[in-house]
Tab-separated table of C-alpha atoms in Angstrom:
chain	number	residue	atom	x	y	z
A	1039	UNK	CA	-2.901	-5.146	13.970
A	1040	UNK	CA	-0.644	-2.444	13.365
A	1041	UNK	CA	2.294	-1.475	15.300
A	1042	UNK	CA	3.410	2.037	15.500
A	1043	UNK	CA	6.966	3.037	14.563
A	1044	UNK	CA	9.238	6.053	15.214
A	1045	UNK	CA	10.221	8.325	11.989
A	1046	UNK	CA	12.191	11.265	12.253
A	1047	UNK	CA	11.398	13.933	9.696
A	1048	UNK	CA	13.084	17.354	9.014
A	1049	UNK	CA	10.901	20.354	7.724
A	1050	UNK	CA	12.058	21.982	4.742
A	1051	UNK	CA	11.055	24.875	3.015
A	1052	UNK	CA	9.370	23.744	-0.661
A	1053	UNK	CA	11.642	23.854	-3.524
A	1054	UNK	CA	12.477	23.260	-6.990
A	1055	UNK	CA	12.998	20.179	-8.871
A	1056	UNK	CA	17.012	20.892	-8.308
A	1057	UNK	CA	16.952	21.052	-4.656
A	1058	UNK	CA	15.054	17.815	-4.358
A	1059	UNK	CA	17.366	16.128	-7.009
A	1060	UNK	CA	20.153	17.398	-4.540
A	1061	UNK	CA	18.474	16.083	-1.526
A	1062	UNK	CA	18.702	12.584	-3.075
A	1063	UNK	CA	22.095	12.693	-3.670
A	1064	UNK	CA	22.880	13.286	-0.141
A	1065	UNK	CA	20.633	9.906	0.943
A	1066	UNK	CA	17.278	11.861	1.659
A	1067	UNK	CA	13.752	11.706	0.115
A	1068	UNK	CA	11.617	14.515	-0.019
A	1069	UNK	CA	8.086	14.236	1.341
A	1070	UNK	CA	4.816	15.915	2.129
A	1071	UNK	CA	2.928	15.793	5.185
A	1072	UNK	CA	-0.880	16.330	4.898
A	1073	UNK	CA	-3.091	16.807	7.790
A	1074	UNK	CA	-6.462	15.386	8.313
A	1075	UNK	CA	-7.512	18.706	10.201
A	1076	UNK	CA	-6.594	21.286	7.779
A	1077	UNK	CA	-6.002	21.841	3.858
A	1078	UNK	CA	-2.188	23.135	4.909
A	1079	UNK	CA	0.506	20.383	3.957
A	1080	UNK	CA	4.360	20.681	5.624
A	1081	UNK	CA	6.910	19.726	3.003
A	1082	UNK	CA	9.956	17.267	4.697
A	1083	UNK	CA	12.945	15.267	3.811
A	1084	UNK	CA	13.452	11.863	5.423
A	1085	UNK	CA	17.008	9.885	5.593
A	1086	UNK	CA	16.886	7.265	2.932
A	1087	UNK	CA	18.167	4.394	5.540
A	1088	UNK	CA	14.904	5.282	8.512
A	1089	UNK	CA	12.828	5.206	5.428
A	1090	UNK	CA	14.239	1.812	4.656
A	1091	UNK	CA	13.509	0.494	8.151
A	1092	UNK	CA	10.136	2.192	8.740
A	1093	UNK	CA	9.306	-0.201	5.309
A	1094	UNK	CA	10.891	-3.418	6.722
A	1095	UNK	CA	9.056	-2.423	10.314
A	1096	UNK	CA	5.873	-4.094	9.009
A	1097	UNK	CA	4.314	-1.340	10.650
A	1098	UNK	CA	1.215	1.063	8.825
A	1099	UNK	CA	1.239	3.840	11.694
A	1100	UNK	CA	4.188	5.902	12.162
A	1101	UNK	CA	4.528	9.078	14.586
A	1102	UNK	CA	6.615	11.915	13.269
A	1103	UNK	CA	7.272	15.380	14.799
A	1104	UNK	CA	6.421	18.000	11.851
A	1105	UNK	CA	6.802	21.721	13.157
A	1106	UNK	CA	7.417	20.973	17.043
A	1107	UNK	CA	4.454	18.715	16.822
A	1108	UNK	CA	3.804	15.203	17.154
A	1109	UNK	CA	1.641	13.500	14.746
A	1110	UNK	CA	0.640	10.168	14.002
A	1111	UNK	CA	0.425	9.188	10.152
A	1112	UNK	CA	0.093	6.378	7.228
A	1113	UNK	CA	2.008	6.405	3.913
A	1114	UNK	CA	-0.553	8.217	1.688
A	1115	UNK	CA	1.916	7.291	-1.673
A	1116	UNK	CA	5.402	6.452	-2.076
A	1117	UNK	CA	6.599	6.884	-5.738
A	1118	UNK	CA	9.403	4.854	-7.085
A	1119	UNK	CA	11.963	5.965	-10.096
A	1120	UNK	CA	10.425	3.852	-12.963
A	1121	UNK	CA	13.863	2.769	-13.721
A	1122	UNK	CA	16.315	2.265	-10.863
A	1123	UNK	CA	13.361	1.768	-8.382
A	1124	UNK	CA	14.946	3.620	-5.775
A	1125	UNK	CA	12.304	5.738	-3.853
A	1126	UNK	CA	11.829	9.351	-4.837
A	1127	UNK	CA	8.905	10.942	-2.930
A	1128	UNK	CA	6.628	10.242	-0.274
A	1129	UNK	CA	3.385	11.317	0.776
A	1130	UNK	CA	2.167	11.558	4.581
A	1131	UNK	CA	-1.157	11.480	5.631
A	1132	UNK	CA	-2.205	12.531	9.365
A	1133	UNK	CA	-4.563	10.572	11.326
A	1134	UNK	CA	-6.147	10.723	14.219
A	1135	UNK	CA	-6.225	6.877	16.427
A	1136	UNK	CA	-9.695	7.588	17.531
A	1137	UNK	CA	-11.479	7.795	13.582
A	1138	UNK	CA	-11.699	5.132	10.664
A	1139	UNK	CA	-9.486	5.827	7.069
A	1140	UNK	CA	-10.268	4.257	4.304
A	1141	UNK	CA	-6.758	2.485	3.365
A	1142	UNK	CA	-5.613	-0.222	0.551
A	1143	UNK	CA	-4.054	-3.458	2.141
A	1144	UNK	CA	-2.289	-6.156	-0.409
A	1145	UNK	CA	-3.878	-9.736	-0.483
A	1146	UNK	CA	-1.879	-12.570	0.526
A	1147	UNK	CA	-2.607	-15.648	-1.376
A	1148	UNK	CA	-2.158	-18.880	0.822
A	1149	UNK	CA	-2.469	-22.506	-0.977
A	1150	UNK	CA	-2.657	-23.900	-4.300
A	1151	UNK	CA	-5.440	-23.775	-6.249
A	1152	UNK	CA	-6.917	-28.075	-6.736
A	1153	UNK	CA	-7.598	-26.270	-10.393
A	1154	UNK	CA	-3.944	-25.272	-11.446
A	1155	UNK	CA	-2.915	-29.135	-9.941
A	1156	UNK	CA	-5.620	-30.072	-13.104
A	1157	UNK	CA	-3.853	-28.090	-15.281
A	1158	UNK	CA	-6.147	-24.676	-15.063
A	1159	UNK	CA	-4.369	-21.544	-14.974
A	1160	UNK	CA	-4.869	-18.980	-12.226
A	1161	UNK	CA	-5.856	-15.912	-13.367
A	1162	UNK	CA	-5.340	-12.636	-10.624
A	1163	UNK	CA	-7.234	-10.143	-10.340
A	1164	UNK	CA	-7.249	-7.932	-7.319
A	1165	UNK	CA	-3.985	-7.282	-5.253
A	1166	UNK	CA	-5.174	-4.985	-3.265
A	1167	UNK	CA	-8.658	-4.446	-1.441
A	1168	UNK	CA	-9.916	-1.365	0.272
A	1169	UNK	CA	-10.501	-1.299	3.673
A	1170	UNK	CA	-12.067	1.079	6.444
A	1171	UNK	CA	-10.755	0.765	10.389
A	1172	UNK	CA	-9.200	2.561	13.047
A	1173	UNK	CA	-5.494	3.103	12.398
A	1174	UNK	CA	-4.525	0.610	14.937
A	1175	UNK	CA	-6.759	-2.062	13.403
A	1176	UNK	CA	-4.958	-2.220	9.583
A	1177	UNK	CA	-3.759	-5.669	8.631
A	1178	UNK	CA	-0.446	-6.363	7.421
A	1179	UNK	CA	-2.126	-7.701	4.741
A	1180	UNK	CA	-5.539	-9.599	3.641
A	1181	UNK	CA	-4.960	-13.502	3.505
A	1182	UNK	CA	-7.042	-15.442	0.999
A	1183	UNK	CA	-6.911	-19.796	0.918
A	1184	UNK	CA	-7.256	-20.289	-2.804
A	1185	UNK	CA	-6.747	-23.731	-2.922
A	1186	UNK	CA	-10.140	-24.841	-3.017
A	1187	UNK	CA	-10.929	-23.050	-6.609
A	1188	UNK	CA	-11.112	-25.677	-9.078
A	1189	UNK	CA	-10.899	-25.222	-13.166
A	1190	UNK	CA	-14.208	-22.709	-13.713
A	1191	UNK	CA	-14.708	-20.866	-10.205
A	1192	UNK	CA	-14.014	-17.638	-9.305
A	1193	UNK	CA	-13.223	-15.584	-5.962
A	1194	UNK	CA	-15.142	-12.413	-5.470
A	1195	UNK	CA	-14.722	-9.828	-2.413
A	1196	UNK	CA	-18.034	-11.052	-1.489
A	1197	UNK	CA	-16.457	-14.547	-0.358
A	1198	UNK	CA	-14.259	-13.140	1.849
A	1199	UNK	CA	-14.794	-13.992	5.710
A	1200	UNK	CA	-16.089	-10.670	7.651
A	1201	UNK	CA	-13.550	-9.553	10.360
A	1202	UNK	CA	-14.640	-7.546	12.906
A	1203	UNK	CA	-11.580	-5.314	12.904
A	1204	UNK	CA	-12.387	-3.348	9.573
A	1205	UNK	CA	-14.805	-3.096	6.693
A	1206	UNK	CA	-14.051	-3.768	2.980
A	1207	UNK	CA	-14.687	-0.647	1.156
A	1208	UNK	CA	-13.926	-2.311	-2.208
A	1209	UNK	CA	-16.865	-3.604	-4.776
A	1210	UNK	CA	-17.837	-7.303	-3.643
A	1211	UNK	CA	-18.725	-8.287	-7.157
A	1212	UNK	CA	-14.656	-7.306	-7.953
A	1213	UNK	CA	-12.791	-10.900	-8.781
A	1214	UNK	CA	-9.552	-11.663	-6.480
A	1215	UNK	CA	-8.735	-14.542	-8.315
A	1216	UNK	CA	-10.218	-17.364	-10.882
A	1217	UNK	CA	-8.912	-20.421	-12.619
A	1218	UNK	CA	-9.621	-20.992	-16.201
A	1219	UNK	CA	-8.952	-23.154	-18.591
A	1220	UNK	CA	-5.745	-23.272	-20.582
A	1221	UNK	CA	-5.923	-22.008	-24.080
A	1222	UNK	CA	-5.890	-24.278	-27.040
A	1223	UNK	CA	-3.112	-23.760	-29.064
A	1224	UNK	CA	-4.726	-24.243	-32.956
A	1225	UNK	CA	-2.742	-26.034	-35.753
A	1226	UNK	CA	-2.304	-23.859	-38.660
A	1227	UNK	CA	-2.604	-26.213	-41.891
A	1228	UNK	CA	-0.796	-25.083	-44.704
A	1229	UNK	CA	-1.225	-26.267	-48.454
């Protein structure tokens, strides 16, 4: 279930690529805020460090106050700098409590799998599966027991126990994980 958590945000007017650069060098990533009631979107800037905490909160709900008004919203994207992985932008997307989004939640793999043990190799495939539910109702994460899949089986979607709190929106022929056999090295014979 998802907690909510507290985020302040401060409005700012949209800018150039210069101003936002300078916005990170004082500790704050700009945003934008997108409604789910209108096509308008509210450019912000967050501090760096509430940012930080609102990640480690474990929370997928957060209520911010955008214009003088309070809104409750998930992390539509957060993009990272591809080299010093420090977060550059984030995306906000408003929600009401009382309607279903369609949201991506990571799967948790719990166990070993008997195959691996045998000397298969586990193969992933899926790290993230779609879900639909109420805001309130989004898992931390999905948690899969793999330790049942032997050398030669394979985890779909499809094998996934129903919960009652949300729907899997993803493909239920889509593989999570499998375990395969390990791949023969061959012996080149020279003359």
């Amino acid at each position: 279930m998802a907690n909510e958590f507290n985020l302040t945000v401060n409005k700012r007017e949209l800018s150039n690529k210069g101003e936002r650069k300078q916005l990170r060098k004082l500790g704050k990533v700009p945003g934008v805020f997108y409604s789910h009631d209108s096509k308008k979107s509210t450019p912000f800037y967050i501090n760096i460090a509430d940012l930080k905490d609102a990640q480690k909160s474990g929370s997928r709900v957060f209520n911010i106050n955008v214009g003088n008004k309070k809104r409750t919203v998930l992390f539509k994207s957060v993009q990272y700098h591809p080299i010093t992985d420090e977060i550059i932008h984030v995306d906000l997307y408003g929600v009401k409590m009382d309607k279903a989004v369609s949201i991506n939640v990571s799967v948790h793999l719990l166990g070993t799998a008997v195959g691996t043990v045998e000397g298969g190799i586990l193969v992933a495939g899926l790290s993230e599966i779609e879900v639909e539910c109420l805001p309130m109702n989004i898992p931390e994460n999905i948690e899969v027991d793999i330790s049942s899949l032997d050398i030669g089986d394979v985890l779909r979607v499809e094998d996934l126990a129903t919960n009652k709190n949300f729907e899997i929106k993803s493909s239920l022929d889509q593989i999570i994980d499998s375990v395969t056999y390990p791949m023969k090295e061959e012996e080149v014979v020279t003359d």
